[in-house]
mmCIF file of C-alpha atoms in Angstrom:
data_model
loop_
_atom_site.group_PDB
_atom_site.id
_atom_site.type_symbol
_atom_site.label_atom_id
_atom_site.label_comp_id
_atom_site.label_asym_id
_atom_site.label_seq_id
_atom_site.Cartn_x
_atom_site.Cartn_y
_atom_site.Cartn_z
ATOM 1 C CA UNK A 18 123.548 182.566 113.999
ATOM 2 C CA UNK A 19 119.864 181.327 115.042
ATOM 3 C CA UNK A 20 120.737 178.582 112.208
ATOM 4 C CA UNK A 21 123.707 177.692 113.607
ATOM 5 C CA UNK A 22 122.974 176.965 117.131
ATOM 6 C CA UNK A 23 119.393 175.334 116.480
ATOM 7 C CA UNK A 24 121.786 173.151 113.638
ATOM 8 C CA UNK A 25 124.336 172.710 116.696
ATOM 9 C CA UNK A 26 121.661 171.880 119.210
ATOM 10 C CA UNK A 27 119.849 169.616 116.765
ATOM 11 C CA UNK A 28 123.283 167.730 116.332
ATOM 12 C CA UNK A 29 123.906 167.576 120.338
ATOM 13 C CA UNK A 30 120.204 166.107 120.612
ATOM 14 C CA UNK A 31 120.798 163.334 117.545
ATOM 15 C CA UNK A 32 124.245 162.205 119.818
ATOM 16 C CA UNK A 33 122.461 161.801 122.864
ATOM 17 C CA UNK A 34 119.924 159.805 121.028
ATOM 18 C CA UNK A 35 122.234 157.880 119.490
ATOM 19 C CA UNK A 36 124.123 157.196 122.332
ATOM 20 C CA UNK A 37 120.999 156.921 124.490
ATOM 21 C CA UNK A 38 119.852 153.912 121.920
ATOM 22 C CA UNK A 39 123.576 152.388 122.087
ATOM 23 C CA UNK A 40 123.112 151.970 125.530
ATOM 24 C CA UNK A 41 119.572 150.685 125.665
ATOM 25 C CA UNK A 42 120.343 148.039 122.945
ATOM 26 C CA UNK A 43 124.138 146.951 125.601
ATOM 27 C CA UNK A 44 121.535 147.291 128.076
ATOM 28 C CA UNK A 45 119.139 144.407 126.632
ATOM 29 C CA UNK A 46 121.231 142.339 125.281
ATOM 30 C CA UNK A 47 123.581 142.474 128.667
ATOM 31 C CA UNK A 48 120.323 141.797 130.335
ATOM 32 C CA UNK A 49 118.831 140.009 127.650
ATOM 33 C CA UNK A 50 117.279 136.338 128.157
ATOM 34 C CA UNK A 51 120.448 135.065 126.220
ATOM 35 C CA UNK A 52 122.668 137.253 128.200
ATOM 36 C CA UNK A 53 121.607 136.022 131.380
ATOM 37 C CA UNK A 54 121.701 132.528 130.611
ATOM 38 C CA UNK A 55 125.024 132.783 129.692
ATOM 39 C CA UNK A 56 125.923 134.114 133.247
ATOM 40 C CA UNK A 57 124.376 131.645 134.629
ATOM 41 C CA UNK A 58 125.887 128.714 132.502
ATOM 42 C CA UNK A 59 129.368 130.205 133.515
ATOM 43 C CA UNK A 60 128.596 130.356 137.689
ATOM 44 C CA UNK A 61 127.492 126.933 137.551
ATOM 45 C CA UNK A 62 130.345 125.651 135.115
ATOM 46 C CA UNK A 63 133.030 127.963 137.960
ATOM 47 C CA UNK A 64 130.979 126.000 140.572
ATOM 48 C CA UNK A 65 131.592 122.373 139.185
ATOM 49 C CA UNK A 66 134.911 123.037 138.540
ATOM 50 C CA UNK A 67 135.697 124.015 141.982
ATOM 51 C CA UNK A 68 133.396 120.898 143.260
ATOM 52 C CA UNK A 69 135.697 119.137 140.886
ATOM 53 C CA UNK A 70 138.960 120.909 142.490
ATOM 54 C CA UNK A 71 137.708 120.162 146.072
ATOM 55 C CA UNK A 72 137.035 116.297 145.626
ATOM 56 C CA UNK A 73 140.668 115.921 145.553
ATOM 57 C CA UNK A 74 140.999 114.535 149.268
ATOM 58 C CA UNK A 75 142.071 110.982 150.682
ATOM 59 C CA UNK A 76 139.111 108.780 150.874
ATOM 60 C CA UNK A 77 138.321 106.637 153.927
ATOM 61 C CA UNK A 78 138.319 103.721 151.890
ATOM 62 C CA UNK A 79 141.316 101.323 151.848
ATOM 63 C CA UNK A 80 142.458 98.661 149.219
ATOM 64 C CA UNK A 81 142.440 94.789 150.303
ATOM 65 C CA UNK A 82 145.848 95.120 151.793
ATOM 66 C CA UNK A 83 144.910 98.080 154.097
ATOM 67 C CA UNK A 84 146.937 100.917 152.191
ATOM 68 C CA UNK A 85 145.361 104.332 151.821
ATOM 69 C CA UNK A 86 143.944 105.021 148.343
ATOM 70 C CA UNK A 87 145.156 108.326 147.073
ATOM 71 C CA UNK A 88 143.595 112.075 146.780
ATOM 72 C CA UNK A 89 143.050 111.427 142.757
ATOM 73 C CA UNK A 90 140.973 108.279 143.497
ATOM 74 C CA UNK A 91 137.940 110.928 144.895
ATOM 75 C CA UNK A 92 138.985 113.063 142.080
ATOM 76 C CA UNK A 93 138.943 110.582 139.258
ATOM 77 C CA UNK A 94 136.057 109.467 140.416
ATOM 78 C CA UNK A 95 134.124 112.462 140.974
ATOM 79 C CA UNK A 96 134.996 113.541 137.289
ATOM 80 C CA UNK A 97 133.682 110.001 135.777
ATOM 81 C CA UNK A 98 130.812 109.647 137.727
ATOM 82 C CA UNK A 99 129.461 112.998 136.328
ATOM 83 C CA UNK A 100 128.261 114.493 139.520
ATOM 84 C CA UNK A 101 129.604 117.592 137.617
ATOM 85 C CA UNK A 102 128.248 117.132 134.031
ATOM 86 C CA UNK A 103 129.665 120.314 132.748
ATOM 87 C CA UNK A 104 133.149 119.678 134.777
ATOM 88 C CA UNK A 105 133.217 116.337 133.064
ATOM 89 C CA UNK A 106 132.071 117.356 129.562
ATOM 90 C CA UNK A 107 134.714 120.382 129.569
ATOM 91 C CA UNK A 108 137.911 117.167 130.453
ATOM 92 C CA UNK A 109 136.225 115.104 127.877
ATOM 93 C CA UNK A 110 136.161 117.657 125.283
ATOM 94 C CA UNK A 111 139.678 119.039 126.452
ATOM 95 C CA UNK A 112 141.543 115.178 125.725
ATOM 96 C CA UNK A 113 139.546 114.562 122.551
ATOM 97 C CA UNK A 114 141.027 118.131 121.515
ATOM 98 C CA UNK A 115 144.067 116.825 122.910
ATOM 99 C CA UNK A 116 143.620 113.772 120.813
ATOM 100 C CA UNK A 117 143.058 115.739 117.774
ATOM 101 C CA UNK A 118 145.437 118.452 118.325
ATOM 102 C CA UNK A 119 148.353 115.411 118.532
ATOM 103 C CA UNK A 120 147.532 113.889 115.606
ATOM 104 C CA UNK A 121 146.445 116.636 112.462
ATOM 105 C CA UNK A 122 148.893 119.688 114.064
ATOM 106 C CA UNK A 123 152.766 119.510 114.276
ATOM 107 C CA UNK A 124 152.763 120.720 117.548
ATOM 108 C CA UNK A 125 156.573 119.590 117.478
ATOM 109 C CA UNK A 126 157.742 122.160 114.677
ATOM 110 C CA UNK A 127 155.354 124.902 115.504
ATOM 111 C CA UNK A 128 157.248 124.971 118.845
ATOM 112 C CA UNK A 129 160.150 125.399 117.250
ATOM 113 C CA UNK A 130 159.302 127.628 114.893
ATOM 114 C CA UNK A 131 157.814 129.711 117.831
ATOM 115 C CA UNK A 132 161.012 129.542 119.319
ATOM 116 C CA UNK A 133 163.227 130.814 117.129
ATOM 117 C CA UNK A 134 160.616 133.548 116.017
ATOM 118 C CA UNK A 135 160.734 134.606 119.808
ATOM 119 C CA UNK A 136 164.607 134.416 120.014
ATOM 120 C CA UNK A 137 164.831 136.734 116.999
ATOM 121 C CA UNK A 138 162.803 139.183 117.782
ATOM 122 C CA UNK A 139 164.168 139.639 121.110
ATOM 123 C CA UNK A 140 167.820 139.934 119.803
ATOM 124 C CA UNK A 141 166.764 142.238 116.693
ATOM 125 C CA UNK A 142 165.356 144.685 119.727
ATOM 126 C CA UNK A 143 168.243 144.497 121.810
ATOM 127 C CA UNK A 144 170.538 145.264 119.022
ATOM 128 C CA UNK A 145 168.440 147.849 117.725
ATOM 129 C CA UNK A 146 168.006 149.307 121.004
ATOM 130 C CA UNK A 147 171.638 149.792 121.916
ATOM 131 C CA UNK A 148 172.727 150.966 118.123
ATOM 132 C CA UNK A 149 170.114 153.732 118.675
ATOM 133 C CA UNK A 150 169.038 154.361 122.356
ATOM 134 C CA UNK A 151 172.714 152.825 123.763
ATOM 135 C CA UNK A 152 170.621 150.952 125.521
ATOM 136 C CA UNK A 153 168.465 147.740 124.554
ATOM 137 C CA UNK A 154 164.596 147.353 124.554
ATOM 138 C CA UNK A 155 165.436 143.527 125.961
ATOM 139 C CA UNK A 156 166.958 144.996 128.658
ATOM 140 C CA UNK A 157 163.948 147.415 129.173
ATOM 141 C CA UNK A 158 161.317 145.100 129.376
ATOM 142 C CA UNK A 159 163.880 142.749 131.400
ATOM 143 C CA UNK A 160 162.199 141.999 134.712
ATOM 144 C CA UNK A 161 164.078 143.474 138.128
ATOM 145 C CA UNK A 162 164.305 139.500 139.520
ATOM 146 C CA UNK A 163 163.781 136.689 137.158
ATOM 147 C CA UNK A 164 161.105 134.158 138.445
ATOM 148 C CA UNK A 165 161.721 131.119 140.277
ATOM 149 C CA UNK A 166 159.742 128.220 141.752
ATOM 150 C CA UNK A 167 159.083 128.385 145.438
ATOM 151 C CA UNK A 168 160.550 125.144 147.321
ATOM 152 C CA UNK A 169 156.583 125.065 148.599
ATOM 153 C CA UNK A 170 155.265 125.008 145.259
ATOM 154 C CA UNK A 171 157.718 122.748 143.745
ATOM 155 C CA UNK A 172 156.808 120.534 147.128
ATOM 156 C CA UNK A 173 153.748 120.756 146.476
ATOM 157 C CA UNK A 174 153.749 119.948 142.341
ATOM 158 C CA UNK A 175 156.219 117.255 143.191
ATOM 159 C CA UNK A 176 153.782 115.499 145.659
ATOM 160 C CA UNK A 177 150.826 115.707 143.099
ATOM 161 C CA UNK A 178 152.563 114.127 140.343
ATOM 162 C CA UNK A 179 153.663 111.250 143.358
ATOM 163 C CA UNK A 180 150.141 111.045 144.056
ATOM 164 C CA UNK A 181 149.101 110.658 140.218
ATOM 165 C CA UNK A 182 151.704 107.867 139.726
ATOM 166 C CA UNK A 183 150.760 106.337 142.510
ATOM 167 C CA UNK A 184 147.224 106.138 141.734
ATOM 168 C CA UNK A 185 148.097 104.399 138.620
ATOM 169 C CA UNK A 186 150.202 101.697 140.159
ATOM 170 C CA UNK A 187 147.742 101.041 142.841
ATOM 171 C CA UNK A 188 145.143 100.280 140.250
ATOM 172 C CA UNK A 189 146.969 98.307 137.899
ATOM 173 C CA UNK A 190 147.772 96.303 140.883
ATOM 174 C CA UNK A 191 144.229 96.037 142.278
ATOM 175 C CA UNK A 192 142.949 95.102 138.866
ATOM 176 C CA UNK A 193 146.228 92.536 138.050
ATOM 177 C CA UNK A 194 145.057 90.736 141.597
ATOM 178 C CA UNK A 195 141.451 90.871 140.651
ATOM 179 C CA UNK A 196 140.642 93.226 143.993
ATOM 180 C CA UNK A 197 137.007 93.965 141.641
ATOM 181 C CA UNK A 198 136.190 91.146 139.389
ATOM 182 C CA UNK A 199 133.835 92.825 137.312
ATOM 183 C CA UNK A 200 136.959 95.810 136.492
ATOM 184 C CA UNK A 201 139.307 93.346 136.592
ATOM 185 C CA UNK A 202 137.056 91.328 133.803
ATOM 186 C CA UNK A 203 136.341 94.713 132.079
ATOM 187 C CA UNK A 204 140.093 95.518 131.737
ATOM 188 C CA UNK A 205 140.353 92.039 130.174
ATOM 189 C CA UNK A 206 138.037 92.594 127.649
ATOM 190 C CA UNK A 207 139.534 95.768 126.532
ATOM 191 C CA UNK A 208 143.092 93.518 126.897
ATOM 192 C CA UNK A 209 141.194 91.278 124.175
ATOM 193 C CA UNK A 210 139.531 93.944 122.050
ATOM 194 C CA UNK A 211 142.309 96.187 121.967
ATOM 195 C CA UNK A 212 144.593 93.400 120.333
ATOM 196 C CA UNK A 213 142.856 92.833 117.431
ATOM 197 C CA UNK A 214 141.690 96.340 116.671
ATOM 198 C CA UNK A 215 145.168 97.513 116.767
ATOM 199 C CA UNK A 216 145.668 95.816 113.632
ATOM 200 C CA UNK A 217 142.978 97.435 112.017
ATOM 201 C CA UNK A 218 142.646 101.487 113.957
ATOM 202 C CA UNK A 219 145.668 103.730 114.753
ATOM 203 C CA UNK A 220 146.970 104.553 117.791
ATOM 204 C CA UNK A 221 145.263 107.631 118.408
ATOM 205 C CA UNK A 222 141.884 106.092 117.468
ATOM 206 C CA UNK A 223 142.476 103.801 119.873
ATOM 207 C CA UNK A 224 143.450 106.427 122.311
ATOM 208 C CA UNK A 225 140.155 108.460 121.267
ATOM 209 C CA UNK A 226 137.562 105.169 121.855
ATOM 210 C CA UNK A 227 139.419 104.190 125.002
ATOM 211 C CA UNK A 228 138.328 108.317 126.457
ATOM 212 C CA UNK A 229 135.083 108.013 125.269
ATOM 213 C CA UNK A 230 134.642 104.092 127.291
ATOM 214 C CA UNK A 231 136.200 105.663 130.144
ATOM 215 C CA UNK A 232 134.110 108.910 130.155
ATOM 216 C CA UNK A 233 130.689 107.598 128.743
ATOM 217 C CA UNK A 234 130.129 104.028 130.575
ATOM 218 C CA UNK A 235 129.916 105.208 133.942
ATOM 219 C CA UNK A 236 127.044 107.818 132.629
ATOM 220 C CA UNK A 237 125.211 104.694 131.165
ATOM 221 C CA UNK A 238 125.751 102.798 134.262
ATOM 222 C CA UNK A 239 124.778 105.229 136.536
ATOM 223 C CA UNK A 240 121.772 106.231 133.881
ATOM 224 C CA UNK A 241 120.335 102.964 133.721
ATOM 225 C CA UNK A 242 121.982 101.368 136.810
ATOM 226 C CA UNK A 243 118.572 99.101 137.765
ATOM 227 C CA UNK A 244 118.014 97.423 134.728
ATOM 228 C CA UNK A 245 122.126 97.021 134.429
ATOM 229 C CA UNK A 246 121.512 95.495 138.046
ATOM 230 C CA UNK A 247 118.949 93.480 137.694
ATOM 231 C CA UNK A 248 120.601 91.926 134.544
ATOM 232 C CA UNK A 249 124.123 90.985 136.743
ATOM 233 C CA UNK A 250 122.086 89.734 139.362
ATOM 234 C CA UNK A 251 120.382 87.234 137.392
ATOM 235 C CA UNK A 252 123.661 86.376 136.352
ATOM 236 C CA UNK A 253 125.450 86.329 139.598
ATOM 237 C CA UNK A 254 122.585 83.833 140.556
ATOM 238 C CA UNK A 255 123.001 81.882 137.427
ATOM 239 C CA UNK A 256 126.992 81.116 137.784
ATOM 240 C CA UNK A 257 126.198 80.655 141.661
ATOM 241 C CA UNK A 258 123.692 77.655 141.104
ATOM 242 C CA UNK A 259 125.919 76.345 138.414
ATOM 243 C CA UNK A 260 129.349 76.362 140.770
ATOM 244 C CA UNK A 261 127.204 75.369 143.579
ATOM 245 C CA UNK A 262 125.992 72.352 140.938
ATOM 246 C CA UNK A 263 129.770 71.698 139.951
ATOM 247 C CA UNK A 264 130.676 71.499 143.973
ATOM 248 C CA UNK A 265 128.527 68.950 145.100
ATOM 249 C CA UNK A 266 129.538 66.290 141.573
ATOM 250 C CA UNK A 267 132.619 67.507 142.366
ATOM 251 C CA UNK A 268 132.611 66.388 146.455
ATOM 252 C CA UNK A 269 130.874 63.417 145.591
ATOM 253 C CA UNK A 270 133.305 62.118 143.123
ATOM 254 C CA UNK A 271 135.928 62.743 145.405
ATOM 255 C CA UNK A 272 134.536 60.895 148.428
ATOM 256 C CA UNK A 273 134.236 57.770 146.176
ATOM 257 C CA UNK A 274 137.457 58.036 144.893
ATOM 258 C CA UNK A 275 139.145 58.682 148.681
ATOM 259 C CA UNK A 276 136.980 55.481 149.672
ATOM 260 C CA UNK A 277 138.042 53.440 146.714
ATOM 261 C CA UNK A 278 142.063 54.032 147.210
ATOM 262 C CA UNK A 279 141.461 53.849 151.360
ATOM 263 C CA UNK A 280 140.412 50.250 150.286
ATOM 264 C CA UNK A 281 142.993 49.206 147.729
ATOM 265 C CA UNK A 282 145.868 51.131 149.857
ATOM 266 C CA UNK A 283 144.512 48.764 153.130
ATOM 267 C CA UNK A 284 144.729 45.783 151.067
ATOM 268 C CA UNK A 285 148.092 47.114 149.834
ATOM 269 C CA UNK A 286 149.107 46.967 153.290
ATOM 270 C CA UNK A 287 148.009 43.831 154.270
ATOM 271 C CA UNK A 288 149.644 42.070 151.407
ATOM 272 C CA UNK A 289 152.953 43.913 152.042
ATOM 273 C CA UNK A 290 152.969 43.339 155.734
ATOM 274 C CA UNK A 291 152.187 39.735 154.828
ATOM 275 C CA UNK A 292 155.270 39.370 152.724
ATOM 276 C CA UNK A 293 157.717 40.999 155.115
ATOM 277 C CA UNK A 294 156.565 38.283 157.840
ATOM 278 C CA UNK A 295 156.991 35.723 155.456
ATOM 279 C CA UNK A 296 153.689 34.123 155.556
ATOM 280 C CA UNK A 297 151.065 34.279 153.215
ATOM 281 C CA UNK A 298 148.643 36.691 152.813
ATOM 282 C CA UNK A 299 145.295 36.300 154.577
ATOM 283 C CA UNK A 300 142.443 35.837 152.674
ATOM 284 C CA UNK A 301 138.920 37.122 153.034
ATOM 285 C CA UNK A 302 136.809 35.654 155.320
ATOM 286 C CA UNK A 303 133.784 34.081 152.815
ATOM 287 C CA UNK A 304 130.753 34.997 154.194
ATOM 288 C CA UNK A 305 128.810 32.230 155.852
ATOM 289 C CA UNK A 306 125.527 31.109 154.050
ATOM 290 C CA UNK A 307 122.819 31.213 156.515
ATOM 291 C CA UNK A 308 120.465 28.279 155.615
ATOM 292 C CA UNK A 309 117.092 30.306 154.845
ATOM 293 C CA UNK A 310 114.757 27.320 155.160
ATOM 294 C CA UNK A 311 116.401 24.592 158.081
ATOM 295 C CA UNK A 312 112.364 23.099 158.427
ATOM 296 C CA UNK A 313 114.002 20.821 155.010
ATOM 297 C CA UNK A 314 116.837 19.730 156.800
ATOM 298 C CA UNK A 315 116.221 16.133 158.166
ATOM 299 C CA UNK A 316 118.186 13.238 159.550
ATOM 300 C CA UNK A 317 120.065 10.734 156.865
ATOM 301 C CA UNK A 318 118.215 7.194 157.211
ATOM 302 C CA UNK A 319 119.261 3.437 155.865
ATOM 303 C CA UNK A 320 115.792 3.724 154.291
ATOM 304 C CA UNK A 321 116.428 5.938 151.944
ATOM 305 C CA UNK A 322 118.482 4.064 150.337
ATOM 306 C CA UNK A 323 118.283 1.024 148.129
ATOM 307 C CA UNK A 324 119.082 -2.828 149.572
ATOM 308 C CA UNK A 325 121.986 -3.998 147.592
ATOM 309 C CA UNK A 326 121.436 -7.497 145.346
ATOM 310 C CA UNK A 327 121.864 -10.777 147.343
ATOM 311 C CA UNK A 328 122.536 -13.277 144.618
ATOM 312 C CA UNK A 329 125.590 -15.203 144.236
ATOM 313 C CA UNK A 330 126.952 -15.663 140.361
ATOM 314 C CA UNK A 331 128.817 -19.099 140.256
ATOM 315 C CA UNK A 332 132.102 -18.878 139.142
ATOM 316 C CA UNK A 333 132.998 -19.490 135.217
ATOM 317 C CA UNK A 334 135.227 -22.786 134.646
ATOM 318 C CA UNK A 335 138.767 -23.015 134.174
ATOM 319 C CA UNK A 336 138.609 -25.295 131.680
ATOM 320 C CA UNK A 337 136.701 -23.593 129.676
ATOM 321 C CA UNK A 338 138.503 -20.759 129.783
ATOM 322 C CA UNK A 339 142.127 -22.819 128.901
ATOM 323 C CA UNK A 340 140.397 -24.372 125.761
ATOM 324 C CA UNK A 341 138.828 -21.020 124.541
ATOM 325 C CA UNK A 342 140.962 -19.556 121.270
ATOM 326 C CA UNK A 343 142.079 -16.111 121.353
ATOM 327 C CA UNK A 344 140.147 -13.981 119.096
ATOM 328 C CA UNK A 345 143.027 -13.299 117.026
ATOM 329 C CA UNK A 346 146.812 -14.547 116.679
ATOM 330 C CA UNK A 347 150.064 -12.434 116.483
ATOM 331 C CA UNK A 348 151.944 -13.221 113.226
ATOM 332 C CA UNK A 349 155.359 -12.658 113.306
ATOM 333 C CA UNK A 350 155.327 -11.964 116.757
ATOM 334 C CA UNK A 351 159.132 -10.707 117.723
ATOM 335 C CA UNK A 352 160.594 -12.696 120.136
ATOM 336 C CA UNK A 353 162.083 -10.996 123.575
ATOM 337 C CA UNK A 354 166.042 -10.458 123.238
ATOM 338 C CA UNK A 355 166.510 -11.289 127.176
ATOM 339 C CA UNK A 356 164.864 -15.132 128.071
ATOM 340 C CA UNK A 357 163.980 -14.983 131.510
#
C-alpha cells in the first residue's frame, strides 16, 4: 500500500508540474515581448479608429457659394491624410479586398446558395420537430418579438447616407466649377488617363489603381510636401510672368487697334455727315511749310534779268515772195464740187 500511495503521490506531484509548466509557458508568452506588442498594436489601432469615428463633424469651412461642407468632408479627409496610418491602412486594405472579393468570388450565387441552405434547414427542423416533439425546433429558437429598426436609428442611418450623397455632389460640383484648380486639373487628368486605359485594363483594375491614387498621393504629398512645393511654386511663378507677358502685348495691341478704328470711324463720320448736307467733304488741312532759311529770300529786281534785243529785221519783199515757186505741185489736184 506504501507503493501505491508514494506511486499516487508521485502522479499528483508530475500534474502539478505539468500544469505548473502549462501555466508558466501561457504566462510568457501572454506576457511575452510578442504578446505585448500585440496589445499594444490593437489599443492604438481601437484608438485610430475611434479618432477616425470622431472626425466625422461639420467643418467650419464653407464652399465658394457659402454652403456648409458636410460631416464626411472631416472624415474623408482625416482617413486620406493618414493622421491615422493604421485607420487608413485597415480602409485601404478592406476596398482592395473588396475589389478582389467582387471580381474572383461569386458573391451573387454563394448568397443564394446560403439562402436556400438556411431556408432548408430551418424547415427540415420545424417539421422534424412537430412530427416528433409536436412542437417545432423553429418555433423554439423563435425569438419572443422579432426585431425592428428604431425610427431614431433609421433617422439617423437615413441622414448619414444624405450626408454621403451629398458630399459627393458637392464635390463634383466644386471640381466641375474649378472651386481648386489644381483638383479640378487632377480630376482632368484622370478624365484623360482613364479613357484610354479603359481600352486596355478592366473595370475593376481600374477601380483598384483609382483606390490606391486616392489613398497613396496624399501620403506622398504630405511626405514630401516641400520639395512638391517648391516645385509648384516655381511653376506658379513661371505661368504668372508668362500671363503677365501675354497681358501687356495683349493691352498694347489693343490700344493701337482702339486708336486706329477711333480714327477711321471719325473720318467715317465726317464723310457721312458731309454727304447728308450735300456738300463735299472737307479735306485735310496740308500742313504749312515753314521756310527754314528766310536770310535767302530777297526782293525780285529788273537786273536780274536779261535786256531784250533792240534790232529791227526789215521786212522780206512781196515780190519776191509772189515770184518764188512752190516747192512742189499737186498733180491731179481734185477740184472743189461747190465754186464759191
Amino acid at each position: 500500500m506504501s507503493d501505491g500511495a508514494a506511486t499516487a503521490n508521485g502522479s499528483t506531484t508530475n500534474l502539478d508540474a505539468i500544469k505548473n509548466n502549462a501555466a508558466a509557458a501561457y504566462n510568457t508568452v501572454a506576457n511575452g515581448p510578442v504578446a505585448q506588442n500585440v496589445k499594444d498594436q490593437s489599443e492604438k489601432t481601437t484608438s485610430e479608429l475611434s479618432n477616425l469615428a470622431a472626425s466625422r463633424q461639420t467643418p467650419s469651412t464653407r464652399t465658394a457659394t457659402g454652403q456648409e461642407l458636410t460631416h464626411y468632408h472631416s472624415f474623408f479627409s482625416e482617413l486620406l491624410s493618414w493622421n491615422n496610418p493604421r485607420a487608413s491602412a485597415i480602409a485601404y486594405a478592406s476596398v482592395v479586398s473588396f475589389i478582389f472579393a467582387v471580381r474572383y468570388l461569386d458573391l451573387l450565387r454563394w448568397g443564394f446558395k446560403l439562402t436556400w441552405m438556411v431556408l432548408g434547414i430551418t424547415i427540415a427542423a420545424e417539421i422534424a420537430g412537430k412530427a416528433l416533439l409536436n412542437n417545432g425546433f423553429a418555433t423554439q429558437l423563435r425569438p419572443r418579438k422579432y426585431y425592428t429598426v428604431s425610427r431614431e436609428s433609421l433617422d439617423a442611418m437615413i441622414g448619414d447616407v444624405n450626408e454621403l450623397i451629398n458630399f459627393f455632389v458637392i464635390e463634383s460640383q466644386r471640381i466641375l466649377f474649378a472651386e481648386n484648380i489644381y483638383a479640378s486639373a487632377a480630376a482632368a487628368v484622370a478624365a484623360f488617363l482613364s479613357y484610354y486605359l479603359v481600352k486596355i485594363v478592366p473595370y475593376w483594375g481600374l477601380a483598384l489603381i483609382a483606390t490606391t491614387v486616392v489613398f497613396f498621393a496624399p501620403l506622398i504629398y504630405t511626405t514630401n510636401q516641400e520639395l512638391i512645393d517648391a516645385q509648384l511654386k516655381q511653376a506658379s511663378d513661371i505661368i504668372n510672368d508668362q500671363t503677365s507677358q501675354l497681358r501687356t502685348v495683349a493691352v498694347k495691341h489693343t490700344e493701337q487697334a482702339t486708336q486706329v478704328t477711333k480714327q477711321y470711324m471719325g473720318d467715317y463720320t465726317a464723310k457721312a455727315q458731309a454727304l447728308i448736307k450735300g456738300s463735299p467733304p472737307a479735306k485735310h488741312a496740308e500742313p504749312k511749310h515753314t521756310e527754314l532759311q528766310p536770310e535767302l529770300k530777297t526782293e525780285l529786281k529788273s537786273d536780274f534779268f536779261p535786256s531784250p534785243p533792240k534790232e529791227v529785221y526789215p521786212a522780206a519783199p512781196k515780190e519776191e515772195l509772189e515770184d518764188a515757186e512752190p516747192p512742189f505741185k499737186a498733180e491731179n489736184e481734185p477740184q472743189p464740187l461747190i465754186v464759191s
